Coordinates of C-alpha atoms in Angstrom, one line a residue:
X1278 CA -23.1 -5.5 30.4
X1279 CA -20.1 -5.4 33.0
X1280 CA -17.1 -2.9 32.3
X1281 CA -15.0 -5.5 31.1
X1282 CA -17.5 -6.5 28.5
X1283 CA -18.0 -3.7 27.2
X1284 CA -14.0 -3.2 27.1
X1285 CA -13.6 -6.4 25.5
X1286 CA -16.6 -5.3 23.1
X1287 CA -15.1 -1.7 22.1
X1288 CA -11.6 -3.7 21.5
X1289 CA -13.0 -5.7 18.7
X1290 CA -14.8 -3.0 17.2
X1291 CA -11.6 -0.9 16.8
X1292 CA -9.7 -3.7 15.6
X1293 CA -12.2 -4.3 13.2
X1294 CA -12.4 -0.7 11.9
X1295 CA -8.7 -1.3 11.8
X1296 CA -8.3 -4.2 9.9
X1297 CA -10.9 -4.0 7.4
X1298 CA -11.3 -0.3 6.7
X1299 CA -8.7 1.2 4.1
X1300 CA -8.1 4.2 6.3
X1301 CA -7.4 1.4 9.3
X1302 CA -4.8 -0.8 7.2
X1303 CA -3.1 2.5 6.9
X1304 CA -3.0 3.6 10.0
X1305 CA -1.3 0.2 11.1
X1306 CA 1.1 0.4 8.0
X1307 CA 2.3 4.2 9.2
X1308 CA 2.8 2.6 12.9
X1309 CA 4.4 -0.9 12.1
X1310 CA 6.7 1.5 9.6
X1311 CA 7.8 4.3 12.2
X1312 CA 8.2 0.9 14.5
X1313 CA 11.1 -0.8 12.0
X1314 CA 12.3 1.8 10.0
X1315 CA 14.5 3.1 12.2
X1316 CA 15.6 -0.4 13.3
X1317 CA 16.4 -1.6 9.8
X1318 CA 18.3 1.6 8.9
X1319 CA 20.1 1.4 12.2
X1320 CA 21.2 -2.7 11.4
X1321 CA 21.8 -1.7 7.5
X1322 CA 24.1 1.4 9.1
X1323 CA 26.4 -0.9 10.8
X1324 CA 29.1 -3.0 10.0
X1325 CA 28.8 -6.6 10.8
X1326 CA 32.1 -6.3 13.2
X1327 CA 30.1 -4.2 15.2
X1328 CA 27.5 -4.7 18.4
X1329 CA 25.8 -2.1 20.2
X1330 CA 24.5 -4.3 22.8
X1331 CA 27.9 -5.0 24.1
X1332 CA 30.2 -2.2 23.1
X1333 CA 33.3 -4.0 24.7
X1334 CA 33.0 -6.6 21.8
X1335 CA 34.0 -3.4 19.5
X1336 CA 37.1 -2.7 21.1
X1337 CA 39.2 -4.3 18.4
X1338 CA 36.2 -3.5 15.2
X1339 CA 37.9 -0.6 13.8
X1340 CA 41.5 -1.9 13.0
X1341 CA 43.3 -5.1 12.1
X1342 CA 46.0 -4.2 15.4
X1343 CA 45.3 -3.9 18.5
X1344 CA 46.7 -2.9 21.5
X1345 CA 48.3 0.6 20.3
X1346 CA 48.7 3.5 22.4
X1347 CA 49.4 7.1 21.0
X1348 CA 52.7 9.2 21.5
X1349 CA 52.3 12.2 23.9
X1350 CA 53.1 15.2 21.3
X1351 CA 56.8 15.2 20.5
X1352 CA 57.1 13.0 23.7
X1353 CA 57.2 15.0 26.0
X1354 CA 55.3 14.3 28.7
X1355 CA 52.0 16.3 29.6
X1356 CA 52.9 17.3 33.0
X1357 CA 49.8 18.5 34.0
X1358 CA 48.2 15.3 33.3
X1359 CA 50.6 13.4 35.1
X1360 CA 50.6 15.1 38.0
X1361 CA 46.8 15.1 38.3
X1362 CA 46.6 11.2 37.8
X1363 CA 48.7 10.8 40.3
X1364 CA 48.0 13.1 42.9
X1365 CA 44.1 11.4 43.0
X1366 CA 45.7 8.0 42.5
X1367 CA 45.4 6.7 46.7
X1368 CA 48.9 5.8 47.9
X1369 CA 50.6 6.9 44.6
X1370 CA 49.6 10.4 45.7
X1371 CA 53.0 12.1 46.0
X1372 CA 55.1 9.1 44.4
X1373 CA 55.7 11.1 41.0
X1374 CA 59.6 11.4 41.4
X1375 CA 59.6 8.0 42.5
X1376 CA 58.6 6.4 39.7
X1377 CA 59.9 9.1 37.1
X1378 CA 63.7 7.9 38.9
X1379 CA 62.9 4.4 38.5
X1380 CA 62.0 4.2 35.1
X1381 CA 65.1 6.6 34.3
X1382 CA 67.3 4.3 35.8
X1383 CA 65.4 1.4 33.7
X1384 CA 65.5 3.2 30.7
X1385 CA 61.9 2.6 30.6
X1386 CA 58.9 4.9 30.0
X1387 CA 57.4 6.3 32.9
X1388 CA 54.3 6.9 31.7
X1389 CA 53.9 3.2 30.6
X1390 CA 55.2 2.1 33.9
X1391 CA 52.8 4.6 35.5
X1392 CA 49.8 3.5 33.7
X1393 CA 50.4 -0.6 34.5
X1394 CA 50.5 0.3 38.2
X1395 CA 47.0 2.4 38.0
X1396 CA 45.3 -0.3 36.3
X1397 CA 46.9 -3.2 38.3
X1398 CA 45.7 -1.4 41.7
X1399 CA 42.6 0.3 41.0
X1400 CA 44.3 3.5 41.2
X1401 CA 46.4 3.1 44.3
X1402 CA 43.5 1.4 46.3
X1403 CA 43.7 -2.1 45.6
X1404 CA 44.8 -4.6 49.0
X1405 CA 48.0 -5.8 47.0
X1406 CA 49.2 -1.8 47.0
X1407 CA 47.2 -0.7 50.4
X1408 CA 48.7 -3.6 52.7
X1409 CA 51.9 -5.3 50.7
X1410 CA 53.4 -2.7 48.6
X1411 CA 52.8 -4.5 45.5
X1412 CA 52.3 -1.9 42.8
X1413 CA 52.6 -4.1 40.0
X1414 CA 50.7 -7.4 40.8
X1415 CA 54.1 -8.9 40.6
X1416 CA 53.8 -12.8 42.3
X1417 CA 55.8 -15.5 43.4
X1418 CA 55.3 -19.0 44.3
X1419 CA 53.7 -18.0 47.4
X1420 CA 51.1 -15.5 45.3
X1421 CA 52.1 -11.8 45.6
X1422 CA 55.3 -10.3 47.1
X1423 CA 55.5 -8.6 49.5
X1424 CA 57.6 -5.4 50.1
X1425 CA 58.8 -3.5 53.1
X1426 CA 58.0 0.1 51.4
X1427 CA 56.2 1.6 48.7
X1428 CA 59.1 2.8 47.3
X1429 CA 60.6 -0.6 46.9
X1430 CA 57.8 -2.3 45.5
X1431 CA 58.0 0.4 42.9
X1432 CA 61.5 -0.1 42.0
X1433 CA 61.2 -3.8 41.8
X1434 CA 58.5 -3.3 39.5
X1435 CA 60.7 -1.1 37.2
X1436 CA 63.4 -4.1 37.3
X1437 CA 60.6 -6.4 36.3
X1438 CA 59.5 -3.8 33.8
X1439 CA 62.9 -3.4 32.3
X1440 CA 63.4 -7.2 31.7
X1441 CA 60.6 -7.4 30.0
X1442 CA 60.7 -4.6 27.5
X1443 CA 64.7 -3.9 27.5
X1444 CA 65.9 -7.4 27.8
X1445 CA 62.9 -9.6 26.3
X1446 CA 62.0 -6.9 23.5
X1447 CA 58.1 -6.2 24.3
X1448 CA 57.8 -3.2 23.8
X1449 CA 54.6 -2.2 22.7
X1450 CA 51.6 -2.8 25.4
X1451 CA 49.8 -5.7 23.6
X1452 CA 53.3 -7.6 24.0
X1453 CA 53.5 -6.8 27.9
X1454 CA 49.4 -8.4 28.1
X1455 CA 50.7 -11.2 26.3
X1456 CA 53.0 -11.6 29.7
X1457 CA 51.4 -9.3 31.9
X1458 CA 47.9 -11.0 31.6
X1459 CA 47.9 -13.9 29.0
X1460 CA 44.4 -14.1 27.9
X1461 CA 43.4 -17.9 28.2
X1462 CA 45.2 -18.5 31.4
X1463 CA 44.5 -21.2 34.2
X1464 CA 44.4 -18.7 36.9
X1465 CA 41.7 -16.4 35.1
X1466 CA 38.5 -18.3 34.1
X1467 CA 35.9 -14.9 33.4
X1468 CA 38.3 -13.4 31.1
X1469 CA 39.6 -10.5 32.5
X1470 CA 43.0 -10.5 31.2
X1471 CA 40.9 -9.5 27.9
X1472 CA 40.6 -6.1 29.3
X1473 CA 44.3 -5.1 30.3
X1474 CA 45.5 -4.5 27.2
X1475 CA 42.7 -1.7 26.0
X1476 CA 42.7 -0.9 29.9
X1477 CA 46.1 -0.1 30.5
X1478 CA 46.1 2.0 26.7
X1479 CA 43.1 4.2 28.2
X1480 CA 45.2 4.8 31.4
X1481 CA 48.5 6.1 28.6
X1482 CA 46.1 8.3 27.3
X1483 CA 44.7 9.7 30.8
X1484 CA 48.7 10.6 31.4
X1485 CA 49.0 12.3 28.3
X1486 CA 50.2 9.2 25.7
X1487 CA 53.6 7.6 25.5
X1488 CA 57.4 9.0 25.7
X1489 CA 58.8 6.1 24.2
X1490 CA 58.4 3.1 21.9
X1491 CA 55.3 4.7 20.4
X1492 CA 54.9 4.9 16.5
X1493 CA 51.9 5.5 14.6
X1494 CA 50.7 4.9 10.4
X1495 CA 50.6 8.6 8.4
X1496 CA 48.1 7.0 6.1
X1497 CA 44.4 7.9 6.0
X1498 CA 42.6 8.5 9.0
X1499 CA 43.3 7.2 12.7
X1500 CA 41.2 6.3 15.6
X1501 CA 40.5 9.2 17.4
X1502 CA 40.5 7.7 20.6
X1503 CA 42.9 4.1 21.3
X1504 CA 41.5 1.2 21.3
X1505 CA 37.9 2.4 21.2
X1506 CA 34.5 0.4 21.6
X1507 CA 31.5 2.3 19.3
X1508 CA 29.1 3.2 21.5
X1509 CA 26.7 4.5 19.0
X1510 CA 26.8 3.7 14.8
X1511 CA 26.0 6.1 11.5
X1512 CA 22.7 6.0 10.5
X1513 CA 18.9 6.5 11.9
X1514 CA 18.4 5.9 15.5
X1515 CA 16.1 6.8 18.4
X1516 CA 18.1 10.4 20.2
X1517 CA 18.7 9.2 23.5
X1518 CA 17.9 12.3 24.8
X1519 CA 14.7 13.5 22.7
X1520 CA 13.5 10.6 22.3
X1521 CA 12.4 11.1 18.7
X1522 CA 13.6 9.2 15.7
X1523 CA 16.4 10.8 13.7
X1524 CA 19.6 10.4 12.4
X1525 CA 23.1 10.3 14.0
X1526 CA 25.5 12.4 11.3
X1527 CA 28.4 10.7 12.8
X1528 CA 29.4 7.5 15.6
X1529 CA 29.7 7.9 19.2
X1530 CA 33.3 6.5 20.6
X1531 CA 34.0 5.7 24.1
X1532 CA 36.1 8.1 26.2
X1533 CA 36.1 9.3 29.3
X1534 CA 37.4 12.5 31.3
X1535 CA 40.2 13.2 31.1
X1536 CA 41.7 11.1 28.2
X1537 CA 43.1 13.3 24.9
X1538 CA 41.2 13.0 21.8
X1539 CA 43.5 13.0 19.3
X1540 CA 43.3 14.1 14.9
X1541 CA 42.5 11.3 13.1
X1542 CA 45.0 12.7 10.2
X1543 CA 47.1 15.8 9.3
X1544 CA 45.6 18.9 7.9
X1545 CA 44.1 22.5 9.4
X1546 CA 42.2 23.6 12.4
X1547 CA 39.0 25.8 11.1
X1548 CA 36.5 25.7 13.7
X1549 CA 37.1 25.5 17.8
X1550 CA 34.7 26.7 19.8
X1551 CA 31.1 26.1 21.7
X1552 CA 28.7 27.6 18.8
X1553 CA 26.0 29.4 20.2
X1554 CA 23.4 29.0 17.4
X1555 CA 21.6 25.6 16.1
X1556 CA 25.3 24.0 16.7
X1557 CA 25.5 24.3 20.5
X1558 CA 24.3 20.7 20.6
X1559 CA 27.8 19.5 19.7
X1560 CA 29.2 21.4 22.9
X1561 CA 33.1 22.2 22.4
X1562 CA 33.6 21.2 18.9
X1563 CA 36.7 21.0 16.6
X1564 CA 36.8 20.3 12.9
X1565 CA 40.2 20.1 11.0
X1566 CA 40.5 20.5 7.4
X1567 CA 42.1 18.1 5.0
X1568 CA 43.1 17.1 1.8
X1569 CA 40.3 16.6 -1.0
X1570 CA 37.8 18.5 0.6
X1571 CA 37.4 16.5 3.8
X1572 CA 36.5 17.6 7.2
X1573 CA 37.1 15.9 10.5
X1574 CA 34.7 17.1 13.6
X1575 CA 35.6 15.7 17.2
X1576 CA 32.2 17.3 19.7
X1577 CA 31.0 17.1 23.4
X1578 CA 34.7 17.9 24.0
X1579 CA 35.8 18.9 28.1
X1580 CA 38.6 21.0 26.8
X1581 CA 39.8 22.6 23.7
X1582 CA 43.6 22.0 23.1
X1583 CA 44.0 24.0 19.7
X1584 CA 43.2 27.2 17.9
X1585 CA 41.6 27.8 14.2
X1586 CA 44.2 28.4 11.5
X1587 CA 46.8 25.8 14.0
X1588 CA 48.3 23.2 11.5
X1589 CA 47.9 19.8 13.0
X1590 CA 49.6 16.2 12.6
X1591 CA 48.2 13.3 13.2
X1592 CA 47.2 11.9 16.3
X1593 CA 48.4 15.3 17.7
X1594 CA 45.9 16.2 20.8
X1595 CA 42.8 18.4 20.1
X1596 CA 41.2 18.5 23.4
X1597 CA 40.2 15.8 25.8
X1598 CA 37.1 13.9 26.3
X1599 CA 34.4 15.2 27.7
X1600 CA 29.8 15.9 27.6
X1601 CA 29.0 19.0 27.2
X1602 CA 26.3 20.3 24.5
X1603 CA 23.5 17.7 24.4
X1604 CA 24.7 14.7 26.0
X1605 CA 23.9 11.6 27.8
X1606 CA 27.7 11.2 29.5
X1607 CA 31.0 10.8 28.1
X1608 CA 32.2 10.2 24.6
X1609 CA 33.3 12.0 21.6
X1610 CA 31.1 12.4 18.6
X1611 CA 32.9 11.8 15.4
X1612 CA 32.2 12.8 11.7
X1613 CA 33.5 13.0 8.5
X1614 CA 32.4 15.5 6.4
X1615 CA 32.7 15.8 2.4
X1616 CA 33.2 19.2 0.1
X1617 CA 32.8 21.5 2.8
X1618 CA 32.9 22.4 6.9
X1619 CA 29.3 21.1 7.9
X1620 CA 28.5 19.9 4.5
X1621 CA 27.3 16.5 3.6
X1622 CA 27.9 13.9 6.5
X1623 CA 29.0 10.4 5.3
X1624 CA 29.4 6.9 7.8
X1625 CA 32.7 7.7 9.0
X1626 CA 33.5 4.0 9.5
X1627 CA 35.3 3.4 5.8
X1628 CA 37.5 5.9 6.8
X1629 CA 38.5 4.4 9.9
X1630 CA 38.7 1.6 9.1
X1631 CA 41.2 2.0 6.4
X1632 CA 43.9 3.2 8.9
X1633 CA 45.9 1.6 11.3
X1634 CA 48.2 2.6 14.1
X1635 CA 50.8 0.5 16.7

């Protein structure tokens, strides 16, 4: 008898000892069980809004508005943030005054303006920016102006800016994407006009949020994180980093460094730190206590922003984004907990999704 045979000879003996032994049916039981289980509890985890294999279709899943961008803390601008953004943003490095006296003399919000520029030019780098001045995508006729300086193309932009939100009344960002990048249009047939409004909000909260125009709801709990796509739902998964089957006590938001992570509602700082026992896989880790006994944890933080006993608002900053503990990249881990710090974890989703903001 050749090798393959004999393989083919030893297969069918096993299978039969498999299929027609009681010790064999459950052995195949155990293995198609570990095999679904955790895909069924993953599917019955999830709300039907939701799809993990294309997070961007989430952007919009946890709240009935979209579009919103949060208010830097009493709106004052985080300077430090600004001036980082800018300073690694290509030609923009150095252009801070610039457009901080062009959006004065607009009356418009600098950080806004700041954060349509970045987007529209890839951070400075983009053609339109490098070799016409163009900081705003701003087009004619012809296709895109042309300017003589940077400086100019900047404060033509702010005029444009002003029209629109001073003279035309959209102020809020999904209003300027309606303009800005109409989704639908002729001159964009893959869609991408889809992305500029959650695009431009994720640039606001890389500059510290909004000075102006920016409101928020004070009832239940708040996204976290603006506009957000879940990267990673409640419920029984395979870790992405072990490997094993087990289950996720909270969802996984997209974020990246170094955006602000913000309270999803009012109440009192009680834990800020990187734990060093059996917690240290949430990294820098913030919980905030609130009314009736719930608990609010934001993990894998870069930065910690607050101190425990601090009273909080909501959507005031707790740290910013970040991966540190056990962690595959970016993101903030979220969870609710009930009756007590680190007590029982419940699907944090509910919650969510019974706030809204602007």
């Amino acid at each position: 008898m050749n090798p393959k045979e004999a393989a083919k000879t030893i297969g069918s003996i096993l299978v039969s000892k498999l299929l027609f032994s009681p010790l064999g049916l459950i052995a195949v039981g155990i293995a198609i069980l570990l095999i679904a289980l955790p895909v069924f509890m993953s599917m019955t985890s999830m709300s039907e809004d939701f799809n993990l294999e294309d997070p961007d279709s989430n952007l919009d899943a946890l709240s009935s508005t979209s579009g919103g961008a949060y208010c830097a803390p009493d709106g004052e601008m985080n300077q430090e943030l600004w001036e980082n953004q800018i300073a690694s943003a290509g030609v923009f490095s150095g252009m801070d005054d610039v457009f901080l006296e062009v959006a004065a003399e607009r009356g418009i919000d600098p950080v806004l303006m700041a954060a349509i520029a970045l987007h529209e030019t890839g951070y400075g780098t983009s053609s339109a920016v490098v070799e016409k001045n163009n900081p705003g995508g701003l087009m004619g006729a012809n296709g895109l102006f042309v300017f003589g300086s940077l400086e100019e193309g900047i404060a033509s932009m702010g005029k444009t800016l002003h029209n629109r939100i001073i003279q035309d009344g959209l102020v809020t960002i999904a209003d300027l994407g309606s303009v800005y990048a109409p989704i639908g249009a002729s001159n964009d047939p893959t869609n991408l006009n889809s992305h500029w409004v959650p695009n431009v909000t994720k640039v606001v909260s890389s500059l510290g949020g909004l000075t102006m125009n920016c409101t928020a709801s004070k009832e239940e709990f708040a996204k976290p994180v603006p506009n957000v796509a879940v990267n990673s739902n409640f419920g029984v998964r395979v870790h992405p980093v072990t490997g094993l089957v087990s289950s996720h006590e909270g969802v996984d938001l997209e974020c990246t460094q170094p955006e602000l992570i913000y309270s999803s509602k009012a109440g009192r700082v009680v834990y800020a730190e990187y734990p060093t026992n059996i917690l240290k896989t949430y990294g820098n880790v913030v919980v905030i206590e609130h009314e009736n006994n719930l608990f609010s944890l934001y993990a894998h933080l870069s930065k910690i922003d607050v101190k425990v006993g601090q009273e909080i608002g909501q959507l005031e900053p707790v740290g910013e984004c970040g991966t540190t503990g056990r962690s595959t990249g970016d993101h903030l881990h979220f969870e609710i907990h009930t009756g007590s710090m680190f007590g029982t974890r419940v699907n944090p989703m509910p919650y969510l999704e019974k706030g809204t903001d602007e």
